[in-house]
Short mmCIF file of C-alpha atoms in Angstrom, two decimals:
data_model
loop_
_atom_site.label_atom_id
_atom_site.label_comp_id
_atom_site.label_asym_id
_atom_site.label_seq_id
_atom_site.Cartn_x
_atom_site.Cartn_y
_atom_site.Cartn_z
CA MET A 1 -2.36 -26.08 -1.97
CA SER A 2 -3.00 -25.72 1.98
CA LYS A 3 -3.76 -22.51 3.78
CA ILE A 4 -0.68 -22.22 5.19
CA SER A 5 1.49 -21.77 1.93
CA PHE A 6 -1.49 -19.54 0.72
CA ARG A 7 -1.09 -17.34 3.74
CA SER A 8 2.64 -16.76 2.82
CA ILE A 9 1.62 -15.76 -0.68
CA LEU A 10 -1.21 -13.55 0.09
CA LEU A 11 0.93 -11.66 2.92
CA ALA A 12 3.80 -11.38 0.26
CA ASN A 13 1.37 -9.57 -2.24
CA ILE A 14 -0.23 -6.95 0.60
CA ALA A 15 2.76 -6.60 2.82
CA THR A 16 3.32 -3.15 2.06
CA ALA A 17 -0.02 -2.34 2.52
CA LEU A 18 -0.49 -3.66 5.70
CA ALA A 19 2.87 -3.38 7.58
CA PHE A 20 2.03 0.20 8.65
CA ILE A 21 -1.36 -0.66 10.34
CA PHE A 22 0.40 -2.40 13.36
CA PRO A 23 3.09 -0.26 15.02
CA SER A 24 4.70 -3.35 16.27
CA SER A 25 5.86 -4.16 12.83
CA PHE A 26 8.21 -1.34 12.98
CA TYR A 27 10.14 -2.66 16.16
CA THR A 28 10.26 -6.26 15.55
CA GLU A 29 13.64 -7.81 14.81
CA ALA A 30 14.27 -11.79 13.96
CA ALA A 31 17.21 -13.50 16.07
CA THR A 32 19.33 -15.38 13.76
CA ALA A 33 22.30 -17.51 14.40
CA GLN A 34 25.65 -15.65 13.61
CA SER A 35 29.21 -17.41 13.77
CA THR A 36 31.71 -16.69 15.64
CA GLN A 37 33.26 -13.38 14.91
CA THR A 38 35.44 -10.33 16.88
CA ILE A 39 34.21 -7.19 16.69
CA CYS A 40 35.21 -4.29 18.94
CA GLY A 41 37.56 -6.29 20.80
CA PHE A 42 34.69 -9.06 21.75
CA ASN A 43 34.47 -12.52 20.65
CA VAL A 44 30.87 -13.12 19.87
CA PRO A 45 29.92 -16.57 20.44
CA THR A 46 28.02 -18.89 17.90
CA GLY A 47 24.37 -18.64 18.32
CA TYR A 48 24.17 -14.99 19.45
CA VAL A 49 23.10 -12.04 17.46
CA PRO A 50 25.11 -9.10 17.17
CA VAL A 51 23.41 -5.96 17.36
CA ARG A 52 24.25 -2.32 18.30
CA PHE A 53 22.15 -0.74 20.57
CA THR A 54 22.11 2.10 23.49
CA TYR A 55 21.06 1.14 26.69
CA VAL A 56 18.93 3.69 28.71
CA SER A 57 18.76 3.24 32.13
CA GLY A 58 15.17 3.17 34.06
CA CYS A 59 13.39 3.80 30.62
CA ARG A 60 9.75 2.65 31.31
CA VAL A 61 8.51 1.90 27.77
CA GLU A 62 5.88 -0.73 27.63
CA GLY A 63 6.49 -2.05 31.19
CA THR A 64 6.61 -0.98 34.77
CA SER A 65 10.04 -1.95 36.14
CA SER A 66 13.16 -0.23 36.23
CA ASN A 67 14.85 -2.58 34.19
CA ASN A 68 13.30 -1.84 30.92
CA ALA A 69 14.88 0.05 28.09
CA THR A 70 15.10 1.36 24.58
CA VAL A 71 17.27 -0.55 22.38
CA ILE A 72 18.44 1.66 19.36
CA GLN A 73 18.56 -0.83 16.15
CA THR A 74 19.34 -0.23 12.33
CA PRO A 75 18.00 0.40 9.92
CA TYR A 76 15.48 3.11 11.00
CA SER A 77 15.86 6.44 12.89
CA GLY A 78 14.40 9.60 14.63
CA LEU A 79 12.11 9.75 17.43
CA THR A 80 12.70 10.55 20.97
CA MET A 81 11.73 7.73 23.51
CA CYS A 82 11.91 7.69 27.22
CA GLY A 83 13.80 11.27 27.11
CA PHE A 84 16.42 9.42 24.72
CA ASN A 85 17.15 11.05 21.41
CA ILE A 86 17.49 8.21 19.08
CA PRO A 87 20.37 8.88 16.57
CA THR A 88 19.92 8.88 12.82
CA GLY A 89 20.33 5.24 11.32
CA TYR A 90 18.85 3.43 14.36
CA VAL A 91 15.48 1.80 15.42
CA PRO A 92 13.80 1.78 18.98
CA VAL A 93 12.93 -2.03 20.05
CA ARG A 94 10.97 -2.48 23.08
CA TYR A 95 12.81 -5.18 25.40
CA THR A 96 13.30 -5.94 29.18
CA PHE A 97 16.83 -6.17 30.26
CA VAL A 98 17.52 -9.42 32.64
CA SER A 99 20.88 -9.00 34.73
CA GLU A 100 22.83 -12.18 34.81
CA CYS A 101 20.39 -14.47 32.96
CA ARG A 102 21.92 -17.71 32.28
CA ASP A 103 19.99 -18.98 29.49
CA GLY A 104 21.54 -20.51 26.35
CA GLY A 105 25.24 -20.64 27.16
CA THR A 106 28.20 -19.58 29.04
CA ILE A 107 26.85 -16.26 30.49
CA SER A 108 29.30 -13.66 32.26
CA SER A 109 27.78 -11.18 34.57
CA ASN A 110 27.54 -8.85 31.25
CA ASN A 111 25.14 -11.06 29.41
CA ALA A 112 21.30 -10.65 29.52
CA THR A 113 18.09 -11.59 27.51
CA VAL A 114 16.28 -9.12 25.72
CA ILE A 115 12.28 -9.61 25.61
CA GLN A 116 11.18 -8.68 22.06
CA THR A 117 7.90 -8.96 20.11
CA PRO A 118 5.93 -10.86 19.17
CA TYR A 119 5.77 -13.69 21.19
CA SER A 120 3.72 -14.71 24.67
CA GLY A 121 3.96 -16.75 27.59
CA LEU A 122 6.86 -18.54 29.15
CA THR A 123 9.36 -17.86 31.91
CA MET A 124 13.10 -18.03 31.39
CA CYS A 125 15.94 -17.19 33.55
CA GLY A 126 13.62 -16.64 36.40
CA PHE A 127 11.80 -13.84 34.55
CA ASN A 128 8.25 -13.98 33.46
CA ILE A 129 8.04 -12.78 29.86
CA PRO A 130 5.24 -10.72 29.14
CA THR A 131 2.56 -11.60 26.64
CA GLY A 132 3.28 -10.28 23.44
CA TYR A 133 7.21 -10.33 23.74
CA VAL A 134 9.64 -12.99 22.59
CA PRO A 135 13.31 -13.89 24.20
CA VAL A 136 16.20 -13.06 22.01
CA ARG A 137 19.68 -13.99 23.63
CA TYR A 138 22.58 -11.35 22.98
CA THR A 139 25.62 -10.52 24.84
CA PHE A 140 26.19 -6.95 26.64
CA VAL A 141 29.59 -5.43 25.78
CA SER A 142 30.29 -2.88 28.33
CA GLU A 143 31.81 0.46 26.87
CA CYS A 144 32.37 -0.90 23.45
CA ARG A 145 32.84 2.33 21.58
CA ASP A 146 31.86 0.82 18.06
CA GLY A 147 29.60 3.45 15.95
CA GLY A 148 28.54 5.75 18.46
CA THR A 149 28.98 8.11 21.51
CA ILE A 150 28.93 6.16 24.64
CA ASN A 151 28.40 7.38 28.11
CA SER A 152 28.16 5.20 31.54
CA ASN A 153 24.53 4.20 30.77
CA ASN A 154 25.14 3.57 27.03
CA ALA A 155 26.90 0.59 25.37
CA THR A 156 27.45 -1.19 21.83
CA VAL A 157 26.61 -4.63 21.32
CA ILE A 158 28.29 -5.71 18.05
CA GLU A 159 26.37 -5.41 14.57
CA SER A 160 27.57 -7.31 11.80
CA SER A 161 26.27 -4.64 9.02
CA PRO A 162 25.70 -1.35 10.37
CA SER A 163 23.77 1.36 8.08
CA THR A 164 23.18 4.94 8.66
CA PRO A 165 20.52 6.26 6.55
CA ASN A 166 19.60 10.04 6.38
CA LEU A 167 15.96 10.08 7.48
CA THR A 168 13.71 12.62 8.59
CA PRO A 169 13.25 12.38 12.75
CA THR A 170 9.37 11.43 13.56
CA PRO A 171 7.56 13.40 16.37
CA SER A 172 5.79 10.37 18.17
CA SER A 173 6.09 6.74 18.05
CA THR A 174 2.47 6.58 16.49
CA PRO A 175 3.02 8.89 13.39
CA ILE A 176 -0.09 7.68 11.37
CA ASN A 177 -2.84 7.76 14.24
CA ASN A 178 -5.56 10.18 14.33
CA LEU A 179 -7.57 8.70 11.27
CA PRO A 180 -5.73 9.88 7.89
CA ASP A 181 -8.23 10.86 5.41
CA ASN A 182 -6.34 9.14 2.77
CA THR A 183 -4.00 6.17 2.55
CA VAL A 184 -2.38 5.45 -1.29
CA VAL A 185 0.01 3.13 -2.29
CA GLY A 186 2.63 3.55 -5.06
CA ASP A 187 6.35 3.16 -6.02
CA PHE A 188 7.62 6.65 -5.14
CA ASN A 189 11.02 6.06 -5.48
CA GLY A 190 11.17 3.80 -8.89
CA ASP A 191 13.06 0.75 -6.74
CA GLY A 192 10.17 -1.72 -7.65
CA LYS A 193 8.68 -1.92 -4.08
CA LYS A 194 5.35 -0.27 -3.27
CA ASP A 195 5.15 2.51 -0.71
CA VAL A 196 2.56 4.06 1.29
CA TYR A 197 1.79 7.75 1.67
CA PHE A 198 -0.87 9.39 4.19
CA GLN A 199 -2.72 12.41 3.94
CA TRP A 200 -4.77 14.45 6.65
CA LYS A 201 -6.77 16.56 4.27
CA ALA A 202 -7.75 19.61 6.40
CA SER A 203 -4.45 20.44 7.69
CA GLY A 204 -2.19 19.20 5.04
CA THR A 205 -0.12 16.78 7.38
CA ASN A 206 1.15 14.06 5.22
CA ARG A 207 3.65 11.31 5.63
CA LEU A 208 5.70 9.02 3.09
CA TYR A 209 6.91 5.78 3.69
CA LEU A 210 9.21 4.42 1.54
CA SER A 211 9.47 0.32 1.79
CA ASN A 212 12.88 -1.01 2.52
CA GLY A 213 11.63 -4.38 1.19
CA ASN A 214 12.00 -6.24 4.73
CA GLY A 215 8.89 -5.22 6.24
CA THR A 216 10.21 -2.01 7.26
CA PHE A 217 9.72 1.63 5.95
CA THR A 218 11.64 4.68 5.72
CA GLN A 219 9.60 7.63 6.91
CA TYR A 220 9.55 10.96 5.55
CA LEU A 221 7.38 13.92 7.28
CA ASN A 222 5.32 16.30 5.20
CA PRO A 223 7.25 15.51 2.08
CA ILE A 224 4.85 17.82 0.49
CA PRO A 225 4.26 20.97 2.54
CA ALA A 226 1.46 20.94 4.63
CA SER A 227 0.51 24.54 3.48
CA ALA A 228 0.42 23.54 -0.22
CA ILE A 229 -2.17 21.01 0.37
CA ASN A 230 -4.28 21.73 3.36
CA GLY A 231 -7.92 22.93 2.69
CA SER A 232 -9.45 19.49 1.85
CA PRO A 233 -8.64 18.51 -1.62
CA ASP A 234 -11.23 16.41 -2.82
CA ASN A 235 -8.81 14.19 -4.79
CA THR A 236 -5.25 12.70 -4.44
CA LEU A 237 -4.32 10.27 -7.22
CA VAL A 238 -1.25 8.69 -7.64
CA GLY A 239 0.48 8.04 -11.45
CA ASP A 240 3.66 8.43 -13.05
CA PHE A 241 3.32 11.89 -14.83
CA ASN A 242 6.66 12.09 -16.43
CA GLY A 243 7.60 8.77 -17.04
CA ASP A 244 10.40 8.28 -14.92
CA GLY A 245 9.53 5.06 -13.51
CA LYS A 246 8.55 6.70 -10.17
CA GLN A 247 5.01 7.58 -9.13
CA ASP A 248 3.89 11.18 -8.29
CA ALA A 249 0.96 12.78 -6.37
CA TYR A 250 -1.87 15.24 -7.95
CA PHE A 251 -4.29 16.77 -5.66
CA GLN A 252 -7.39 18.50 -6.79
CA TRP A 253 -10.02 20.81 -5.76
CA LYS A 254 -13.22 20.05 -7.37
CA ALA A 255 -15.49 23.02 -7.04
CA SER A 256 -12.50 25.70 -7.56
CA GLY A 257 -10.58 23.55 -10.08
CA THR A 258 -7.63 24.40 -8.14
CA ASN A 259 -5.07 21.42 -8.65
CA ARG A 260 -1.47 20.82 -7.68
CA LEU A 261 0.98 18.10 -9.25
CA TYR A 262 4.24 17.00 -7.47
CA LEU A 263 6.66 14.93 -9.26
CA SER A 264 8.64 12.59 -7.20
CA ASN A 265 12.37 13.25 -7.19
CA GLY A 266 12.79 9.64 -5.54
CA ASN A 267 14.53 10.56 -2.38
CA GLY A 268 11.47 11.54 -0.16
CA THR A 269 11.13 14.91 -2.05
CA PHE A 270 8.85 16.36 -4.82
CA THR A 271 9.00 19.13 -7.00
CA GLN A 272 5.55 21.11 -7.17
CA TYR A 273 3.81 22.43 -10.22
CA LEU A 274 0.56 24.88 -9.29
CA ASN A 275 -2.28 24.43 -11.55
CA PRO A 276 -0.75 22.39 -14.13
CA ILE A 277 -4.29 22.00 -15.52
CA PRO A 278 -5.88 25.74 -15.60
CA ALA A 279 -8.63 25.83 -12.59
CA SER A 280 -11.03 27.57 -14.87
CA ALA A 281 -11.07 24.51 -17.11
CA ILE A 282 -11.89 21.78 -14.51
CA ASN A 283 -13.78 23.80 -12.25
CA GLY A 284 -17.70 23.06 -11.33
CA SER A 285 -17.10 20.08 -9.47
CA PRO A 286 -16.52 17.23 -12.24
CA ASP A 287 -17.84 13.71 -10.88
CA ASN A 288 -14.89 11.65 -11.96
CA THR A 289 -11.09 12.38 -11.86
CA LEU A 290 -9.32 9.20 -13.41
CA VAL A 291 -5.76 8.43 -14.30
CA GLY A 292 -4.45 6.52 -17.08
CA ASP A 293 -1.94 6.32 -20.02
CA PHE A 294 -4.17 7.24 -22.75
CA ASN A 295 -2.06 7.53 -25.72
CA GLY A 296 0.70 4.84 -24.75
CA ASP A 297 3.81 7.14 -24.35
CA GLY A 298 4.52 5.60 -20.53
CA LYS A 299 3.27 8.78 -18.93
CA GLN A 300 -0.02 9.12 -17.18
CA ASP A 301 -2.72 11.32 -18.27
CA ALA A 302 -5.88 12.74 -16.49
CA TYR A 303 -9.67 12.29 -17.34
CA PHE A 304 -12.44 14.60 -16.12
CA GLN A 305 -16.34 13.64 -16.30
CA TRP A 306 -19.31 15.67 -15.56
CA LYS A 307 -21.81 12.87 -15.18
CA ALA A 308 -25.03 14.38 -15.95
CA SER A 309 -23.98 16.50 -18.70
CA GLY A 310 -21.56 14.29 -20.06
CA THR A 311 -18.88 16.93 -20.50
CA ASN A 312 -15.45 15.27 -20.38
CA ARG A 313 -11.75 16.69 -20.73
CA LEU A 314 -8.80 14.56 -21.31
CA TYR A 315 -5.53 15.84 -20.64
CA LEU A 316 -2.25 14.08 -21.82
CA SER A 317 0.91 14.61 -19.97
CA ASN A 318 3.97 16.22 -21.56
CA GLY A 319 5.94 14.72 -18.90
CA ASN A 320 7.20 18.59 -17.58
CA GLY A 321 4.63 19.09 -15.36
CA THR A 322 2.50 20.77 -18.15
CA PHE A 323 -0.86 18.86 -19.85
CA THR A 324 -2.17 19.32 -23.44
CA GLN A 325 -5.92 19.44 -23.20
CA TYR A 326 -8.73 18.00 -25.31
CA LEU A 327 -12.06 18.87 -24.89
CA ASP A 328 -15.03 16.36 -24.91
CA PRO A 329 -12.95 13.55 -26.88
CA ILE A 330 -15.87 11.43 -26.26
CA PRO A 331 -19.15 12.96 -27.54
CA ALA A 332 -20.75 14.32 -24.33
CA SER A 333 -24.32 13.30 -25.51
CA ALA A 334 -23.16 9.54 -25.41
CA ILE A 335 -22.11 9.40 -22.03
CA ASN A 336 -24.63 11.78 -20.08
CA GLY A 337 -27.22 10.82 -18.12
CA SER A 338 -25.18 9.85 -15.21
CA PRO A 339 -23.67 6.56 -15.72
CA ASP A 340 -22.83 5.05 -12.39
CA ASN A 341 -19.45 3.43 -13.08
CA THR A 342 -16.82 4.66 -15.19
CA LEU A 343 -13.60 2.56 -15.59
CA VAL A 344 -10.26 2.68 -17.02
CA GLY A 345 -8.63 -0.38 -18.38
CA ASP A 346 -6.59 -1.50 -21.70
CA PHE A 347 -9.21 -3.79 -23.00
CA ASN A 348 -7.55 -4.28 -26.41
CA GLY A 349 -3.86 -4.97 -24.85
CA ASP A 350 -2.37 -2.17 -27.30
CA GLY A 351 -0.76 -0.14 -24.07
CA LYS A 352 -3.31 2.49 -24.26
CA GLN A 353 -5.77 2.85 -21.41
CA ASP A 354 -9.56 2.72 -22.77
CA VAL A 355 -12.79 3.82 -20.96
CA TYR A 356 -15.83 1.75 -20.09
CA PHE A 357 -19.33 3.40 -18.80
CA GLN A 358 -21.98 1.56 -17.05
CA TRP A 359 -25.56 2.64 -16.31
CA LYS A 360 -26.32 -0.19 -13.44
CA ALA A 361 -30.03 -0.47 -13.43
CA SER A 362 -30.54 -0.66 -17.21
CA GLY A 363 -27.26 -2.26 -17.99
CA THR A 364 -26.72 0.13 -20.65
CA ASN A 365 -22.80 -0.02 -21.24
CA ARG A 366 -20.00 1.98 -23.65
CA LEU A 367 -16.77 1.04 -24.54
CA TYR A 368 -14.16 3.53 -25.61
CA LEU A 369 -11.11 2.40 -27.12
CA SER A 370 -8.38 4.81 -27.33
CA ASN A 371 -6.83 5.51 -30.52
CA GLY A 372 -3.72 6.99 -28.77
CA ASN A 373 -4.29 10.47 -30.70
CA SER A 374 -7.01 12.12 -28.16
CA THR A 375 -9.82 10.04 -29.97
CA PHE A 376 -11.80 7.11 -29.31
CA THR A 377 -13.65 4.34 -30.96
CA GLN A 378 -17.01 3.76 -29.79
CA TYR A 379 -18.74 0.27 -28.88
CA LEU A 380 -22.30 0.48 -27.81
CA ASN A 381 -23.42 -2.33 -25.45
CA PRO A 382 -20.43 -3.95 -25.90
CA ILE A 383 -21.81 -6.46 -23.16
CA ALA A 384 -25.75 -7.45 -23.69
CA ALA A 385 -27.62 -4.69 -21.44
CA SER A 386 -30.04 -7.37 -20.38
CA ALA A 387 -27.22 -9.74 -19.17
CA ILE A 388 -25.80 -6.86 -16.46
CA ASN A 389 -28.79 -5.07 -15.92
CA GLY A 390 -30.70 -4.95 -12.05
CA SER A 391 -27.83 -3.04 -10.39
CA PRO A 392 -24.93 -5.02 -10.09
CA ASP A 393 -22.96 -3.75 -6.75
CA ASN A 394 -19.30 -4.35 -7.91
CA ALA A 395 -17.74 -3.91 -11.21
CA LEU A 396 -14.03 -4.64 -11.41
CA VAL A 397 -11.37 -4.62 -13.94
CA GLY A 398 -8.63 -6.86 -14.24
CA ASP A 399 -6.85 -9.41 -16.74
CA PHE A 400 -8.27 -12.64 -15.30
CA ASN A 401 -6.92 -14.92 -18.28
CA GLY A 402 -3.14 -13.56 -18.64
CA ASP A 403 -3.70 -12.42 -22.16
CA GLY A 404 -2.60 -8.71 -21.86
CA LYS A 405 -5.93 -7.63 -22.25
CA GLN A 406 -8.27 -6.24 -19.39
CA ASP A 407 -11.62 -7.93 -18.47
CA LEU A 408 -14.79 -7.13 -16.72
CA TYR A 409 -16.34 -8.86 -13.44
CA LEU A 410 -19.67 -7.87 -12.30
CA HIS A 411 -20.89 -9.08 -8.71
CA TRP A 412 -24.50 -8.68 -7.12
CA LYS A 413 -23.48 -9.13 -3.53
CA THR A 414 -26.84 -10.09 -1.79
CA SER A 415 -27.62 -13.16 -4.22
CA GLY A 416 -24.08 -13.73 -4.92
CA SER A 417 -24.63 -13.83 -8.90
CA ASN A 418 -21.75 -12.89 -10.66
CA ARG A 419 -20.57 -12.60 -14.36
CA LEU A 420 -17.26 -12.41 -16.13
CA TYR A 421 -16.38 -11.07 -19.46
CA PHE A 422 -13.15 -11.86 -21.03
CA SER A 423 -12.20 -8.99 -23.47
CA ASN A 424 -11.66 -10.20 -27.30
CA GLY A 425 -9.75 -7.22 -28.01
CA ASN A 426 -12.21 -5.92 -30.81
CA GLY A 427 -14.80 -4.54 -28.67
CA THR A 428 -16.60 -7.63 -27.80
CA PHE A 429 -16.44 -9.84 -24.70
CA THR A 430 -17.14 -13.50 -24.19
CA GLN A 431 -19.49 -14.19 -21.25
CA TYR A 432 -19.35 -16.69 -18.22
CA LEU A 433 -22.36 -16.89 -15.89
CA ASP A 434 -21.61 -17.39 -12.23
CA PRO A 435 -17.91 -18.44 -12.88
CA ILE A 436 -17.80 -18.57 -9.15
CA ALA A 437 -20.89 -20.00 -7.31
CA ALA A 438 -23.38 -17.86 -6.19
CA SER A 439 -23.90 -19.46 -3.00
CA ALA A 440 -20.07 -19.09 -2.01
CA ILE A 441 -20.35 -15.28 -2.34
CA ASN A 442 -23.56 -14.23 -1.43
CA GLY A 443 -24.49 -12.61 1.75
CA SER A 444 -23.40 -9.26 1.13
CA PRO A 445 -19.23 -9.36 1.59
CA ASP A 446 -18.07 -6.20 2.07
CA ASN A 447 -15.16 -6.10 0.16
CA ALA A 448 -14.23 -7.47 -3.31
CA LEU A 449 -10.71 -7.07 -4.31
CA VAL A 450 -8.74 -8.09 -7.65
CA GLY A 451 -5.19 -9.05 -7.56
CA ASP A 452 -2.59 -11.64 -8.72
CA PHE A 453 -2.35 -13.33 -5.40
CA ASN A 454 -0.14 -16.35 -6.92
CA GLY A 455 2.14 -14.48 -9.28
CA ASP A 456 0.76 -16.50 -12.39
CA GLY A 457 0.00 -13.33 -14.26
CA LYS A 458 -3.59 -13.94 -14.10
CA GLN A 459 -5.74 -11.45 -11.59
CA ASP A 460 -7.65 -13.25 -9.18
CA LEU A 461 -10.53 -12.38 -6.74
CA TYR A 462 -10.76 -12.15 -2.81
CA PHE A 463 -14.07 -11.31 -0.99
CA TYR A 464 -14.06 -10.49 2.64
CA TRP A 465 -16.86 -10.38 5.38
CA LYS A 466 -16.06 -7.73 7.80
CA PRO A 467 -18.47 -8.56 11.09
CA SER A 468 -17.30 -12.64 11.01
CA GLY A 469 -13.75 -12.63 9.35
CA THR A 470 -14.90 -14.74 6.74
CA ASN A 471 -12.95 -14.52 3.53
CA ARG A 472 -12.79 -16.41 0.27
CA LEU A 473 -9.77 -16.34 -2.50
CA TYR A 474 -10.41 -17.39 -6.00
CA PHE A 475 -7.30 -18.21 -8.17
CA SER A 476 -8.27 -17.68 -11.84
CA ASN A 477 -7.40 -20.61 -13.81
CA GLY A 478 -7.43 -18.56 -16.91
CA ASN A 479 -10.43 -20.34 -18.81
CA GLY A 480 -13.50 -18.46 -16.83
CA ASN A 481 -13.39 -20.64 -13.72
CA PHE A 482 -11.79 -20.24 -10.34
CA THR A 483 -10.02 -22.47 -7.76
CA GLN A 484 -11.67 -21.68 -4.24
CA TYR A 485 -9.43 -21.33 -0.97
CA LEU A 486 -12.03 -20.78 2.14
CA ASP A 487 -10.91 -18.53 4.77
CA PRO A 488 -6.93 -18.22 3.72
CA ILE A 489 -6.73 -15.56 6.18
CA ARG A 490 -7.68 -17.10 9.43
CA ASN A 491 -10.07 -14.86 11.40
#
């Protein structure tokens, strides 16, 4: 597989998590050829892109000349730019208007060239296209009154399929700057596309971006009232707590035990439940708060653990904003002594999430397979302690052979040593020593990530060294070895 083809696959897998980072992704439209059609009394020539927009004279967005303007283009809405209030259902696109540019066809005095991201370089129609912009041919139709109120500085250019979503206006063109504390991903409207949620913990400010599936997002400002989740909650967790196919949000203040559950309504709003778990039951700063469906009923549950004492609490969701409590479903004496890692995964493939504990230095480990009734079956050192002692840096969970059972992968960053353990589904594991050559992933990579990057049902591994940009992708072959791709994302 070539680097180019992998890049397409990888970006397709992580697009919803990356698109929001670069503001230009909200403003980029590609030019596509359209066949001749008549809209608004104007004959659209073959090879032109019909786009509805509003021309704002003298608007100085991303440029210095008086010929710059803001295009208003579907399918976004909201903010004010250059003193112009962008109507609902339109999106701002930066461009430069070039009067009487005769590029790409027979052009009348009302035709122009749009300069639109993300390109650079060339000169067209005597106009020097600034770096980062791309030329797009269009036809300007004076006073065409299709789809809006038009004044003397406005005009509508034809658009094949207008849309007018009802969205919340944005206060600025960079609504996710200023270092949000948390960025979480989940399908909050149940359409099968991952969405992105940002949170500023102290102020409670939050933003929800529902994915449109085409590299753009629909924005909702403070879909959860800021005053309800300010004061720096310690944990923000995502899970489908009522089993309706839409991800919900759970906030926890560890010391006081205060907690809030927000069940998603699927339309950018949430229904609030205050302290659905009694604060007095989970105060005292639990070390871990984990989400998983521990009884296999399709609703996510919550598990709390105090590492030193081993105290733990399981809360099975009833699906209506309440939980049923189970005290120490795993004996505290079995998991006290501050285990370093507590991992959740379905290790026997029965549809119920299980819990795995690991003490890194000694290699001691415990597996607890859920019985689905708030009890667990214990397996002591299901992986030989001598094989995973010495403080591995990463312990990752994923189904690396596609058999429906979660497996374990451990990695020592400096040396590159690594171990893969395929779950046999009965509390035992099959070991593979250095399934990835240690020399390929030594040198302390900053990130080790799990994901099915080629869509074959088997989880793969991705390593990234931040300073150099070096990265490695390993597609799982399902038999304990991996196929390597060097720098699949070019630095």
